[in-house]
CSV table of C-alpha atoms and ligand atoms in Angstrom, one decimal:
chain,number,residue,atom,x,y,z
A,40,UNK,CA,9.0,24.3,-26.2
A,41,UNK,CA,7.4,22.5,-28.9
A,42,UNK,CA,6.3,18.6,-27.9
A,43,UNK,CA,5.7,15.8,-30.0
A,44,UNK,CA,2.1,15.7,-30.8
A,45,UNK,CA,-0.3,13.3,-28.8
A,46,UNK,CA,-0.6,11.0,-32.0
A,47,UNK,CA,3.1,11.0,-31.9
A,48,UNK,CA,3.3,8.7,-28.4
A,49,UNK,CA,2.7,5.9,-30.8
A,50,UNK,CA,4.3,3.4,-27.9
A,51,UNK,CA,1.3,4.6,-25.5
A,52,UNK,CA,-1.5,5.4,-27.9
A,53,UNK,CA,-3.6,2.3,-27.6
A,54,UNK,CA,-3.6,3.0,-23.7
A,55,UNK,CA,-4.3,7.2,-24.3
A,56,UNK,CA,-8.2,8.0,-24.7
A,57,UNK,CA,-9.2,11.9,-26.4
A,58,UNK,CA,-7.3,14.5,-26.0
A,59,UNK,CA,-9.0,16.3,-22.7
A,60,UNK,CA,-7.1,19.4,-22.6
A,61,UNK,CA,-4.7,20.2,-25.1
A,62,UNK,CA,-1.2,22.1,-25.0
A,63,UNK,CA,-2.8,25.3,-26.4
A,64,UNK,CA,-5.5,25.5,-24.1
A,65,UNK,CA,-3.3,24.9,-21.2
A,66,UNK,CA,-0.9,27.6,-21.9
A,67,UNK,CA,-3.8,30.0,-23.1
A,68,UNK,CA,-5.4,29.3,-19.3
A,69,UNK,CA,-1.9,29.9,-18.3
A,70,UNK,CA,-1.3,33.1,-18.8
A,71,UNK,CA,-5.0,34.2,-17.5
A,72,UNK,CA,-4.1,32.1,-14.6
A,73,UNK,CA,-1.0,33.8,-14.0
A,74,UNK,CA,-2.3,37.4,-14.1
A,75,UNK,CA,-4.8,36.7,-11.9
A,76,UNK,CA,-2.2,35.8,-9.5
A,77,UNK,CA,0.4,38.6,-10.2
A,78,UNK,CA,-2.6,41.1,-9.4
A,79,UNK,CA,-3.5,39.5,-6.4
A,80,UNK,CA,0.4,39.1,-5.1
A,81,UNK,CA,1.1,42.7,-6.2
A,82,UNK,CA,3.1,44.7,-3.4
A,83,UNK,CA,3.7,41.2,-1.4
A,84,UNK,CA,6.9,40.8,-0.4
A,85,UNK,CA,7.8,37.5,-1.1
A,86,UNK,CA,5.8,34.6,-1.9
A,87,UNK,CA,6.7,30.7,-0.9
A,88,UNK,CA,5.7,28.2,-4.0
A,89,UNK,CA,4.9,25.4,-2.3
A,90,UNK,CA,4.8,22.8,-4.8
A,91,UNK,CA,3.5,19.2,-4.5
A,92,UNK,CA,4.8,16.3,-5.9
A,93,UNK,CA,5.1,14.7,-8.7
A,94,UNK,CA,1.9,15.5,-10.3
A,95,UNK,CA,2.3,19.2,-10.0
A,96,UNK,CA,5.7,19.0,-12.1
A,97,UNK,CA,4.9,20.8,-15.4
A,98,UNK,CA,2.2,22.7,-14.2
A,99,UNK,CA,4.7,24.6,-11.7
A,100,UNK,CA,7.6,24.5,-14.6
A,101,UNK,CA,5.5,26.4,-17.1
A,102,UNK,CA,3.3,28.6,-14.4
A,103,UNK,CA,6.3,30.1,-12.3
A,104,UNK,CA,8.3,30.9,-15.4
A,105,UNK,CA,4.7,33.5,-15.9
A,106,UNK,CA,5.4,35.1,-12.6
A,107,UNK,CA,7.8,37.9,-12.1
A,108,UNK,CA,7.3,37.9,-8.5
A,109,UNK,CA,10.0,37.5,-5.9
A,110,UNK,CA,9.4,33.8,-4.9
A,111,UNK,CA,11.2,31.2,-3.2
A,112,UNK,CA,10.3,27.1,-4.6
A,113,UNK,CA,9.8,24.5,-2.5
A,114,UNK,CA,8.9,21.1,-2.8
A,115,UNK,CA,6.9,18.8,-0.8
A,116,UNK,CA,6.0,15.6,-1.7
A,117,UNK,CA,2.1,13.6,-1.3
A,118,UNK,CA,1.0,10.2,-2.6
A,119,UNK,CA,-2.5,9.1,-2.1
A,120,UNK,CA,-2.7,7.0,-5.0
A,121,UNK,CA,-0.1,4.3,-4.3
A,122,UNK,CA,0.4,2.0,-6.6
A,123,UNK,CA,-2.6,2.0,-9.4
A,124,UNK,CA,-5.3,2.3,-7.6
A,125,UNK,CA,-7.6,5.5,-8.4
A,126,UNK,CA,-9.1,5.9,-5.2
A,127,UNK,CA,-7.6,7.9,-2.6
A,128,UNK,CA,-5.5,5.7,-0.3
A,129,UNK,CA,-4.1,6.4,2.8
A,130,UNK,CA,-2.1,10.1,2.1
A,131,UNK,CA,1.0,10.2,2.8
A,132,UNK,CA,3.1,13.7,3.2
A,133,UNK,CA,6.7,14.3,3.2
A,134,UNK,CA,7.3,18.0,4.6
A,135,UNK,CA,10.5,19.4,5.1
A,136,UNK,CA,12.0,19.8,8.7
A,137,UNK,CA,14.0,23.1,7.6
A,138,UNK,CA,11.1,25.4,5.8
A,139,UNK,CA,10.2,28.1,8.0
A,140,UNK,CA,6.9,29.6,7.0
A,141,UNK,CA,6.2,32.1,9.6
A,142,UNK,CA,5.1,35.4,9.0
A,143,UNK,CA,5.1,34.3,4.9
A,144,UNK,CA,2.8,34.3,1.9
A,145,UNK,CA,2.7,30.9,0.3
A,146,UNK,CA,1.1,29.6,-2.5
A,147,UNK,CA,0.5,25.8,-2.6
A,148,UNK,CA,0.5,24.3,-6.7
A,149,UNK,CA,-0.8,20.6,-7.1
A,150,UNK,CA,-2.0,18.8,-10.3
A,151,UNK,CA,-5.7,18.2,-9.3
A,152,UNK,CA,-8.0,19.0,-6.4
A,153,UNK,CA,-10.1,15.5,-6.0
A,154,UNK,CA,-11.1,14.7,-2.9
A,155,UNK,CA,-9.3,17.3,-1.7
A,156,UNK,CA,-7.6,15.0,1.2
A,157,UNK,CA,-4.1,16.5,-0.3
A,158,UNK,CA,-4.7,19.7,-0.5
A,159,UNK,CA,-6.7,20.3,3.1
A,160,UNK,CA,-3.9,18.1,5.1
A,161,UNK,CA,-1.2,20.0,3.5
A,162,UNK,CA,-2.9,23.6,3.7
A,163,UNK,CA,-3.9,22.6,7.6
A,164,UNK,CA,-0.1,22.0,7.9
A,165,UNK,CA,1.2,25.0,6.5
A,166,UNK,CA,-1.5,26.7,8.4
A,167,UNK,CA,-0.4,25.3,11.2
A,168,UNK,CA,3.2,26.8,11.2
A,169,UNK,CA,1.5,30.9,11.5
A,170,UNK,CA,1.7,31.9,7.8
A,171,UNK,CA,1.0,35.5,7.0
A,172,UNK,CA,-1.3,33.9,4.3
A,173,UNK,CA,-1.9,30.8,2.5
A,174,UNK,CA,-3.4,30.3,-1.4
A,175,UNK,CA,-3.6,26.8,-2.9
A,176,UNK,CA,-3.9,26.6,-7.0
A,177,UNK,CA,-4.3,23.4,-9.0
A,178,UNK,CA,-4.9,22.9,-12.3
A,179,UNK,CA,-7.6,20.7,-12.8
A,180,UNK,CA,-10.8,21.0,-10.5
A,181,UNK,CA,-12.5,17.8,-10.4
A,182,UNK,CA,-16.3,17.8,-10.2
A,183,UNK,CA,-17.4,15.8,-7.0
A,184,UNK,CA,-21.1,16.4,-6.6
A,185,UNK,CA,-20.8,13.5,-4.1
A,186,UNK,CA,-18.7,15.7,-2.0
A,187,UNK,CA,-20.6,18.4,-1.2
A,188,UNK,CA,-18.3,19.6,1.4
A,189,UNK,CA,-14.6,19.4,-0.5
A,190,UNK,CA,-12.3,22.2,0.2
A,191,UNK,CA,-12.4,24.7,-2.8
A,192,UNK,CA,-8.9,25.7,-4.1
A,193,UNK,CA,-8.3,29.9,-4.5
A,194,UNK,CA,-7.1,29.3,-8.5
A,195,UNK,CA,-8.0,27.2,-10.4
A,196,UNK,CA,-6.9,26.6,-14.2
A,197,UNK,CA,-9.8,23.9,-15.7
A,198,UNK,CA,-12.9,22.1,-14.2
A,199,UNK,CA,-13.6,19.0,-15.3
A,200,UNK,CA,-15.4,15.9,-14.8
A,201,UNK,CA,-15.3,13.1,-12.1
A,202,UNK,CA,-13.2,10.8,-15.4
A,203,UNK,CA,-9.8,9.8,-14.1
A,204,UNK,CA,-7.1,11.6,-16.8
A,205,UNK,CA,-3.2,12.0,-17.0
A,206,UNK,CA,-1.0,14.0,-18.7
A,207,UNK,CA,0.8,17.1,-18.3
A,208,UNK,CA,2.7,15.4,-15.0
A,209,UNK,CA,-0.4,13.6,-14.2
A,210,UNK,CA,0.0,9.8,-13.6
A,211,UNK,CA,-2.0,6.6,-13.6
A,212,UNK,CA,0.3,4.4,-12.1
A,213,UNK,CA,3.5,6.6,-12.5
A,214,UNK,CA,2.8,6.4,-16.2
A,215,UNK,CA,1.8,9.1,-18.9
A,216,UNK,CA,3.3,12.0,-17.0
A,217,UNK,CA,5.6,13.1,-20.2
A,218,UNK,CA,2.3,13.5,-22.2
A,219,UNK,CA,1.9,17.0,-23.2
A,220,UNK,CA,-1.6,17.2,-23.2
A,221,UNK,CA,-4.7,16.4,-20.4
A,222,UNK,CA,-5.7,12.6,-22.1
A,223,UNK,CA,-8.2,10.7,-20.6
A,224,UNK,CA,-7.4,6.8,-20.5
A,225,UNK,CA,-8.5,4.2,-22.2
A,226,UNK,CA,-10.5,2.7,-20.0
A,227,UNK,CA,-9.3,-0.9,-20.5
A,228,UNK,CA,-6.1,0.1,-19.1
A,229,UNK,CA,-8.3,0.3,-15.5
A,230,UNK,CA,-9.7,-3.0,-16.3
A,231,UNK,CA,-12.8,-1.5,-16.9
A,232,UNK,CA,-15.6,-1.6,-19.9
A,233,UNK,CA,-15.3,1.4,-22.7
A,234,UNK,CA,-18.2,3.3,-21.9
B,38,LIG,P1,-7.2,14.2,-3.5
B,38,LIG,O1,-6.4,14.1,-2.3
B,38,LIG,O2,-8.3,13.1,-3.5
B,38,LIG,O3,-7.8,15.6,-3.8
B,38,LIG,O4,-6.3,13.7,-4.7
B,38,LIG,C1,-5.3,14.5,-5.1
B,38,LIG,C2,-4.2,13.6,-5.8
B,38,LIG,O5,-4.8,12.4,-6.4
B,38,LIG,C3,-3.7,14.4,-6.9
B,38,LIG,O6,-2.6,15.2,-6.5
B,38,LIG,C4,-3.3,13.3,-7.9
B,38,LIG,O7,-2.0,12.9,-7.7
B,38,LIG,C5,-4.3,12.2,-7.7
B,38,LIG,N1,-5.4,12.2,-8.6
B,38,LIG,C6,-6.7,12.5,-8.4
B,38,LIG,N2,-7.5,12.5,-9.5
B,38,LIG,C7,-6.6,12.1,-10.5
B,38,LIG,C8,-6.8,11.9,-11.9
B,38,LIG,O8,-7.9,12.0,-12.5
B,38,LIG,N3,-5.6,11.5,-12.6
B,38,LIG,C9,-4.4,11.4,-12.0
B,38,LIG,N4,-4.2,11.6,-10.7
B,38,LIG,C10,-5.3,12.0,-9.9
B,39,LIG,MG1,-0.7,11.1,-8.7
């Protein structure tokens, strides 16, 4: 689908920063992305999406649609950012009672691996109800030299830096998801100085 271009969210441009990541490079990294995965889910049954919510929106929209596996989707959905703040909060999971992952392969897709406090609570759950085998993907990798320790994701699309960035279903305050491309914001709009 053809989007409006970034300089076309005239309403939000004095809040967008640069372009990070555009649409092009996204969908380029897609496809690589997605035959990596095909080769390594060759011969599998059937593989469980597990997709996390809301950040993870477009990213799962235009990766699945690049897999010709069998796959069921499901949804689960995390918030660790309430409100605007951009340091993890307290995490909060809503996992559904009726999905019965035993004995499956499943694939967990989220927006960005940060801290990794998402990802390793929800991979520990899924882990938790006997799997045949569990993969997590994000899109962005976030540099955290701080946390030597993070969990590492299996697939990955893009590393970046430790700057905060929406986009592409990622928020700042529920804000910015419908923007095409991986923007980093201004950073007034944090209340803090332009560096
Ligand atoms: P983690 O639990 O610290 O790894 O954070 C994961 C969640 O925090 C992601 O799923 C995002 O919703 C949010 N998050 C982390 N970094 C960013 C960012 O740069 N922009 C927008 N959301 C972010
Ligand atoms: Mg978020």
């Amino acid at each position: 689908m053809d989007c409006p271009n970034a300089n076309q969210f005239d309403a939000l441009a004095p809040e967008i920063g640069r372009v990070l990541i555009s649409r092009k490079e996204i969908r380029a990294r897609l496809e690589a992305l997605a035959a990596e995965i095909i080769r390594d889910y060759a011969g599998r049954q059937e593989l469980i999406v597990l997709a996390v919510l809301t950040g993870s929106l477009l990213f799962v929209a235009d990766l699945i649609r690049r897999l010709p596996l069998r796959m069921r989707l499901e949804m689960v959905r995390a918030s660790s950012y309430p409100g605007k703040a951009t340091r993890a909060g307290a995490l909060r999971l809503d996992l559904p009672d009726s999905l019965n992952l035993s004995g499956r392969d499943v694939l967990i897709l989220d927006d960005i691996l940060d801290s990794g406090q998402t990802l390793a609570a929800l991979r520990d759950w899924v882990r938790s109800q006997a799997p045949s085998n569990v993969r997590t993907c994000v899109l962005l990798n976030k540099s955290r030299p701080d946390l030597p320790d993070r969990m590492s994701a299996d697939y990955w699309g893009f590393e970046i830096g430790p700057e905060f960035v929406v986009g592409y279903g990622l928020d700042y305050g529920d804000l910015y998801r419908n923007l095409p491309d991986v923007c980093l914001l201004n950073p007034r709009v944090r209340g803090e100085r332009p560096s």
